mmCIF file of C-alpha atoms and ligand atoms in Angstrom:
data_model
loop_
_atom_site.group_PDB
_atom_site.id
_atom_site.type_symbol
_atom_site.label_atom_id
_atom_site.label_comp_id
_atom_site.label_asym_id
_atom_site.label_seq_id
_atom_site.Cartn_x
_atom_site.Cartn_y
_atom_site.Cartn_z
ATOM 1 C CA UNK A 1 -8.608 18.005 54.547
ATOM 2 C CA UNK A 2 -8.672 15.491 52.349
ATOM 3 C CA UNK A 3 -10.511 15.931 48.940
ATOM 4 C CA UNK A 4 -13.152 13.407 48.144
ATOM 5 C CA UNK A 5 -13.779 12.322 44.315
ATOM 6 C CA UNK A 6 -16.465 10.410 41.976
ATOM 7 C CA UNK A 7 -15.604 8.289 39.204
ATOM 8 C CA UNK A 8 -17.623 5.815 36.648
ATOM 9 C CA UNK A 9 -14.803 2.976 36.195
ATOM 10 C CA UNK A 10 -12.774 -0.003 36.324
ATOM 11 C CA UNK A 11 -10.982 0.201 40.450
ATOM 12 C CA UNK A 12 -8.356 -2.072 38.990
ATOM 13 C CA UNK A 13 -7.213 0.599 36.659
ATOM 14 C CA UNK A 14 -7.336 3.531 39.039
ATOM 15 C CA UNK A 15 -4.446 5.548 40.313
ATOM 16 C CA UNK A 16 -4.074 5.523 43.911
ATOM 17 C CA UNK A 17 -2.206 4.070 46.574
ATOM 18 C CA UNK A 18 -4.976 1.512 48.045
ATOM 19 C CA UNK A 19 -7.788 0.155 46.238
ATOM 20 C CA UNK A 20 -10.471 -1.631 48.534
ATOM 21 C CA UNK A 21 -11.979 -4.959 47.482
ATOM 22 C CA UNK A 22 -15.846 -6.005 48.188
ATOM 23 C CA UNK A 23 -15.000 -9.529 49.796
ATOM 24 C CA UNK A 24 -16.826 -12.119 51.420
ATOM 25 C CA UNK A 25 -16.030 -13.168 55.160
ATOM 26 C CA UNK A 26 -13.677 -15.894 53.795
ATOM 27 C CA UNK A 27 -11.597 -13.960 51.855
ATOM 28 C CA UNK A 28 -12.097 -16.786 49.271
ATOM 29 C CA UNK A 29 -12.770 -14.632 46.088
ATOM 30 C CA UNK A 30 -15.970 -14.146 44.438
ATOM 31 C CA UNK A 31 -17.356 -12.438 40.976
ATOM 32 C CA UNK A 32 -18.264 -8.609 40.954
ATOM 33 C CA UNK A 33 -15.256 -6.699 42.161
ATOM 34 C CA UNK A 34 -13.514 -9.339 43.735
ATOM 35 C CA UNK A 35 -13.471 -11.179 40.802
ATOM 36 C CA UNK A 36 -11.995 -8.185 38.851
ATOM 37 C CA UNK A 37 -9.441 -7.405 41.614
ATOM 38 C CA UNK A 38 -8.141 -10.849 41.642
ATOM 39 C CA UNK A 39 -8.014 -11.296 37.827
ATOM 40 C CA UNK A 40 -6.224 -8.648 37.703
ATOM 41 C CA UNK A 41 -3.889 -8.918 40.805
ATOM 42 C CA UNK A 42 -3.046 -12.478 39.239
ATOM 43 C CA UNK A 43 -3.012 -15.735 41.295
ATOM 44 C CA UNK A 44 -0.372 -14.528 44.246
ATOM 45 C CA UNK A 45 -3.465 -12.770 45.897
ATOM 46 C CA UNK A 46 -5.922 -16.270 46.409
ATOM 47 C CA UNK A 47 -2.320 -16.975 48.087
ATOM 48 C CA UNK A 48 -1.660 -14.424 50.261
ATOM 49 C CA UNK A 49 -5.936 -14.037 51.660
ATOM 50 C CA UNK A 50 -5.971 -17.531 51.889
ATOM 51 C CA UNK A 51 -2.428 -16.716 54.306
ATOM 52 C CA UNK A 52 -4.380 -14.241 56.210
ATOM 53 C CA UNK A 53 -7.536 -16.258 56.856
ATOM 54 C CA UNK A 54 -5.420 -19.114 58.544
ATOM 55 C CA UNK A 55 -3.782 -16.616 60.198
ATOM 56 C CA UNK A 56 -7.170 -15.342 61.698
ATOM 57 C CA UNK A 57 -8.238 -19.193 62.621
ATOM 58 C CA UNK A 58 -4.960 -19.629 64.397
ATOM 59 C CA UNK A 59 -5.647 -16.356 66.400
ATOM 60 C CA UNK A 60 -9.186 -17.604 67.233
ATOM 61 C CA UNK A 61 -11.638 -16.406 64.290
ATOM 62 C CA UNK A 62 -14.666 -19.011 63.092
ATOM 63 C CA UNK A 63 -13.246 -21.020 60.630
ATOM 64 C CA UNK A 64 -16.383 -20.122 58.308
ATOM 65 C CA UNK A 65 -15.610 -16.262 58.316
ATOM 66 C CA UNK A 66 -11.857 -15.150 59.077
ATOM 67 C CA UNK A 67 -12.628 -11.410 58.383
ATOM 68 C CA UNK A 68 -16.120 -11.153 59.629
ATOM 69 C CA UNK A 69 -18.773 -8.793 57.802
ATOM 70 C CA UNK A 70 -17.675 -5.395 58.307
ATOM 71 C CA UNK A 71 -13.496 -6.048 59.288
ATOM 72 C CA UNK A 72 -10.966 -5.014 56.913
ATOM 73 C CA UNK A 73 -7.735 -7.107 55.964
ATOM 74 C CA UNK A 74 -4.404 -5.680 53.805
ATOM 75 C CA UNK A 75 -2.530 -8.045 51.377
ATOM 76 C CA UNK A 76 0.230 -6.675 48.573
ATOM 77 C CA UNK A 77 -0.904 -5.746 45.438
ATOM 78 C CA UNK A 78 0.715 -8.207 43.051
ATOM 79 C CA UNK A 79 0.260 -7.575 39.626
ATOM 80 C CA UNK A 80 -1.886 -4.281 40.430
ATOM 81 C CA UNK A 81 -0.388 -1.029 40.331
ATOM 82 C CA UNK A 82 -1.312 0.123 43.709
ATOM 83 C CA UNK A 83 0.755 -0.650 46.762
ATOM 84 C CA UNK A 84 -2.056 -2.365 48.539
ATOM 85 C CA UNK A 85 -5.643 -3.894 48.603
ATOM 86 C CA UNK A 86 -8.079 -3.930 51.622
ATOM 87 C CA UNK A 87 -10.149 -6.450 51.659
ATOM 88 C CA UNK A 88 -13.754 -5.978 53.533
ATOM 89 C CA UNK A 89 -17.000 -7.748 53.810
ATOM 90 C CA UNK A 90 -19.833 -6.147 53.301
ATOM 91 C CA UNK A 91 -23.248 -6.948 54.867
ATOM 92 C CA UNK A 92 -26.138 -8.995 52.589
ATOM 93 C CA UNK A 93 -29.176 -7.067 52.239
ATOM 94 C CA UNK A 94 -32.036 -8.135 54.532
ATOM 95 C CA UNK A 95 -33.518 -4.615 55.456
ATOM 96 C CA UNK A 96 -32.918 -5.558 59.303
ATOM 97 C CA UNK A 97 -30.515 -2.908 60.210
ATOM 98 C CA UNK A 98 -27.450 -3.542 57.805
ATOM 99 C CA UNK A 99 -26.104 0.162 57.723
ATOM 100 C CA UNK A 100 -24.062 0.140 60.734
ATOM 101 C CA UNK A 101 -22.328 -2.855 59.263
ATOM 102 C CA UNK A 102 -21.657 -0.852 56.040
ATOM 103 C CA UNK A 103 -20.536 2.141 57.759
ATOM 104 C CA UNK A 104 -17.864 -0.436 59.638
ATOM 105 C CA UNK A 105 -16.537 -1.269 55.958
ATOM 106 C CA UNK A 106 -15.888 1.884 55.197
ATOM 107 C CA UNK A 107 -14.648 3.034 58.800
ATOM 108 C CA UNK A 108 -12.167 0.234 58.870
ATOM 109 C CA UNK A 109 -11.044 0.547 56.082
ATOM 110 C CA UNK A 110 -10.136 3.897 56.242
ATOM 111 C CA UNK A 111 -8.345 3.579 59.431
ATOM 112 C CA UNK A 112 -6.761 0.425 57.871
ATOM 113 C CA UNK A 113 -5.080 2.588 55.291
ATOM 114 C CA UNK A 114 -4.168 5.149 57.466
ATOM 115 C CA UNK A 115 -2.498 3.097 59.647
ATOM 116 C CA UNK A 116 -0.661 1.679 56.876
ATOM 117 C CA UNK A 117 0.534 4.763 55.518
ATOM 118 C CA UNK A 118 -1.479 5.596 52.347
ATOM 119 C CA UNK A 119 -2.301 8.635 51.080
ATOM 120 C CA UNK A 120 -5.140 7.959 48.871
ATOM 121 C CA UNK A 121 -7.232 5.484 48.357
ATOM 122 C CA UNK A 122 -10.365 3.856 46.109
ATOM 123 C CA UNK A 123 -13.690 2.445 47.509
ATOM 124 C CA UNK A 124 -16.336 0.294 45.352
ATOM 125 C CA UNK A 125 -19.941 0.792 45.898
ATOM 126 C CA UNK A 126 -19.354 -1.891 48.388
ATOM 127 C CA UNK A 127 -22.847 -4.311 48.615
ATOM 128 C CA UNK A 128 -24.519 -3.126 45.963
ATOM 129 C CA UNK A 129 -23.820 -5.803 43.403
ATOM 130 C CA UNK A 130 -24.967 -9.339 44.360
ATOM 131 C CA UNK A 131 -24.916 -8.225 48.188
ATOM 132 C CA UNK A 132 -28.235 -6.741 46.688
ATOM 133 C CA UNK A 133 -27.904 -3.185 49.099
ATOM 134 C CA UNK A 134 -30.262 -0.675 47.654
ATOM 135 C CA UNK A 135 -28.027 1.892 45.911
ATOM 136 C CA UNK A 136 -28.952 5.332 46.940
ATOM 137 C CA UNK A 137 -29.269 3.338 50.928
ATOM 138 C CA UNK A 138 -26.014 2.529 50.423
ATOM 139 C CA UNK A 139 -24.665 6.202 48.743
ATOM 140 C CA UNK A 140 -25.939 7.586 51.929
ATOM 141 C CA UNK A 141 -23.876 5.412 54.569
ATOM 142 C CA UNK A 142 -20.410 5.683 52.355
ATOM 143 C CA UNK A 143 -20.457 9.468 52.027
ATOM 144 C CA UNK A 144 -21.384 10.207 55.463
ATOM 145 C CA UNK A 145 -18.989 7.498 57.078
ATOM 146 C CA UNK A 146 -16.271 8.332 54.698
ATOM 147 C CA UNK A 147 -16.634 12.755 56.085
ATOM 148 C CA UNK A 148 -16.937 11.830 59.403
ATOM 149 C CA UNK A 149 -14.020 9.062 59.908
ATOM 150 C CA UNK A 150 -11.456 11.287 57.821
ATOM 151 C CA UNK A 151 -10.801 13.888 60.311
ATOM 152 C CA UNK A 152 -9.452 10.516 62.125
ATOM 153 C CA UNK A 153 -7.158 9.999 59.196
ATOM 154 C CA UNK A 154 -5.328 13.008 58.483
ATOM 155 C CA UNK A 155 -2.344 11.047 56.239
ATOM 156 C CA UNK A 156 -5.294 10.640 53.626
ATOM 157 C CA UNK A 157 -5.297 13.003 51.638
ATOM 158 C CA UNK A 158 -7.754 11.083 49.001
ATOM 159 C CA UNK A 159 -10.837 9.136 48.777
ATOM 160 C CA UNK A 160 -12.047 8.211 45.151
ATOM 161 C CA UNK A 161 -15.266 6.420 44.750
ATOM 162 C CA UNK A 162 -15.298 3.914 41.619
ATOM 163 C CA UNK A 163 -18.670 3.413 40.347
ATOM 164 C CA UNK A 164 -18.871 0.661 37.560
ATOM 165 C CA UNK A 165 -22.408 1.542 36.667
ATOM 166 C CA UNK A 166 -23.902 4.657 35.608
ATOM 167 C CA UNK A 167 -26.823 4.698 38.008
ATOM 168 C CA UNK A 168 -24.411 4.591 41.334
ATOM 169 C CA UNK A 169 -22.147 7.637 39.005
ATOM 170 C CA UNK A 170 -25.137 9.475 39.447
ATOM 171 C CA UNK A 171 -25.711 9.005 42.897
ATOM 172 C CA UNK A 172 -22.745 9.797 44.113
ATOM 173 C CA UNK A 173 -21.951 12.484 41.715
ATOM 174 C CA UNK A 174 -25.594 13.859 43.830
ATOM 175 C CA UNK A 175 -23.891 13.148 46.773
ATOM 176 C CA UNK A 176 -20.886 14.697 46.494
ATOM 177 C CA UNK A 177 -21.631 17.929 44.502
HETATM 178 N N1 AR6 B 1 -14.650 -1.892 39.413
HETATM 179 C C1 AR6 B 1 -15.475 -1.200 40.238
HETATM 180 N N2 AR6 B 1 -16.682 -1.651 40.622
HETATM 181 C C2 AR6 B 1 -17.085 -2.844 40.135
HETATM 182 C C3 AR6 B 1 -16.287 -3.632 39.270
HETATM 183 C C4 AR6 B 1 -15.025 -3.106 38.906
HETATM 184 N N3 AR6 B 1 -14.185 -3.776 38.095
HETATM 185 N N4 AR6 B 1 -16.982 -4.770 38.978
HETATM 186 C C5 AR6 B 1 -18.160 -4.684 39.629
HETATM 187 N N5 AR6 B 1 -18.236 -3.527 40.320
HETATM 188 P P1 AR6 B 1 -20.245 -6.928 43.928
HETATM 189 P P2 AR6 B 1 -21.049 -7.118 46.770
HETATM 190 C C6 AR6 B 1 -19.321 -3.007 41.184
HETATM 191 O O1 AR6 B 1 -21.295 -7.899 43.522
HETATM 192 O O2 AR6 B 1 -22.447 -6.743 46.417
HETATM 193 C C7 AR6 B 1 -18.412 -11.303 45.307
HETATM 194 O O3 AR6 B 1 -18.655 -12.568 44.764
HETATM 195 C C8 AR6 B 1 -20.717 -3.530 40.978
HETATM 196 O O4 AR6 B 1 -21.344 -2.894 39.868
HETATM 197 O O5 AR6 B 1 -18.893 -7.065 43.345
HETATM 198 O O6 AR6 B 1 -20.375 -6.442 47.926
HETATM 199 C C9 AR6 B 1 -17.658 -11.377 46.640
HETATM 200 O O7 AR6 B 1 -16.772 -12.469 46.695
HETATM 201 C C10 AR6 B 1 -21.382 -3.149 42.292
HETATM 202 O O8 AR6 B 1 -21.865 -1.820 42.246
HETATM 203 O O9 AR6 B 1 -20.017 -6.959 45.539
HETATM 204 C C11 AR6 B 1 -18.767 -11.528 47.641
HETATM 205 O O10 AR6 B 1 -19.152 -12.865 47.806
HETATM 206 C C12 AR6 B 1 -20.224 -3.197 43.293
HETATM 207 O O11 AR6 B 1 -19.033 -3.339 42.519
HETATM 208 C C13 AR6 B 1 -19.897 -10.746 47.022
HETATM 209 O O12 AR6 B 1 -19.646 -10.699 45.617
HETATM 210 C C14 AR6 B 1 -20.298 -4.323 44.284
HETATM 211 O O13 AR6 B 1 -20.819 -5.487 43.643
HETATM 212 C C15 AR6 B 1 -19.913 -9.313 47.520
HETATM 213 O O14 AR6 B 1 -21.055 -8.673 47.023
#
């Protein structure tokens, strides 16, 4: 089983074989996270999601959102020093029924890795930034998605959560303890 970890940090800096992005649905780049990830992955990145979402238009996907809210793409890692980066949209906060759509980002992109042949792999607190998902809402769906899809994804051996601010730490630390 894998083991499952809690972190206060920068996810560009962490040591694993995946880190996961908080997109939007056009892949286009963004502040919070995706900002970070991309500064840091350097300009090949823009490149290769902007490759994927034409990719996803050719193959039939609205030209507005190539990886719809809750999908998960892979692209290289550039200048990063994991092998990969999923990229997945996470829901906007409306209070109408947005967990199952969180749970999805965290499902697929689990099963994403897997399939890909990771063995461990970071998450940010995905929608909890300018998404505006209340935190301790959005705790809940991550650690209960993340236990119940990793018996599905036995090359995984481990999920770190990177928490850039001290009150997610805290719930997650909660969480996971
Ligand atoms: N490492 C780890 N977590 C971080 C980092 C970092 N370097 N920087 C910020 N966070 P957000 P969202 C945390 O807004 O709510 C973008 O523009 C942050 O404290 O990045 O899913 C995209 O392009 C927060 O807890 O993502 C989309 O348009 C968490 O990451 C939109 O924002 C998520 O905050 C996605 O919004």
């Amino acid at each position: 089983m894998a083991v499952i970890e809690v972190i206060q940090g920068d996810i560009t800096a962490v040591d694993v074989d995946v880190i996961v992005n908080a997109a939007n649905s056009a892949l286009a780049g963004g502040g919070g996270v995706d900002g970070a990830i991309h500064r840091a992955a350097g300009p090949g990145l823009h490149e290769a999601c902007m490759k994927i979402a034409a990719e996803k238009r050719k193959a039939g996907a609205s030209f507005s959102e190539p990886c719809p809210t809750g999908e998960a793409v892979l692209t290289g890692a550039f200048n990063l020093r994991c092998k990969g980066i999923i990229h997945t949209a996470g829901p906007v906060w409306h209070g109408r029924g947005e967990s199952g759509l969180l749970a999805s980002c965290y499902r697929n992109s689990l099963l994403l890795a897997e399939q890909s042949g990771f063995a461990s792999i970071a998450f940010p607190n995905i929608s909890t930034g300018v998404y505006g998902y209340p935190k301790d809402l959005a705790a809940d769906v991550a650690v209960k998605t993340v236990r119940e899809t990793l018996p599905d994804c036995p090359g995984i051996k481990r999920v770190l959560f990177v928490c850039f601010d001290r009150e997610n730490y805290g719930l997650y630390q909660t969480r996971l303890s």
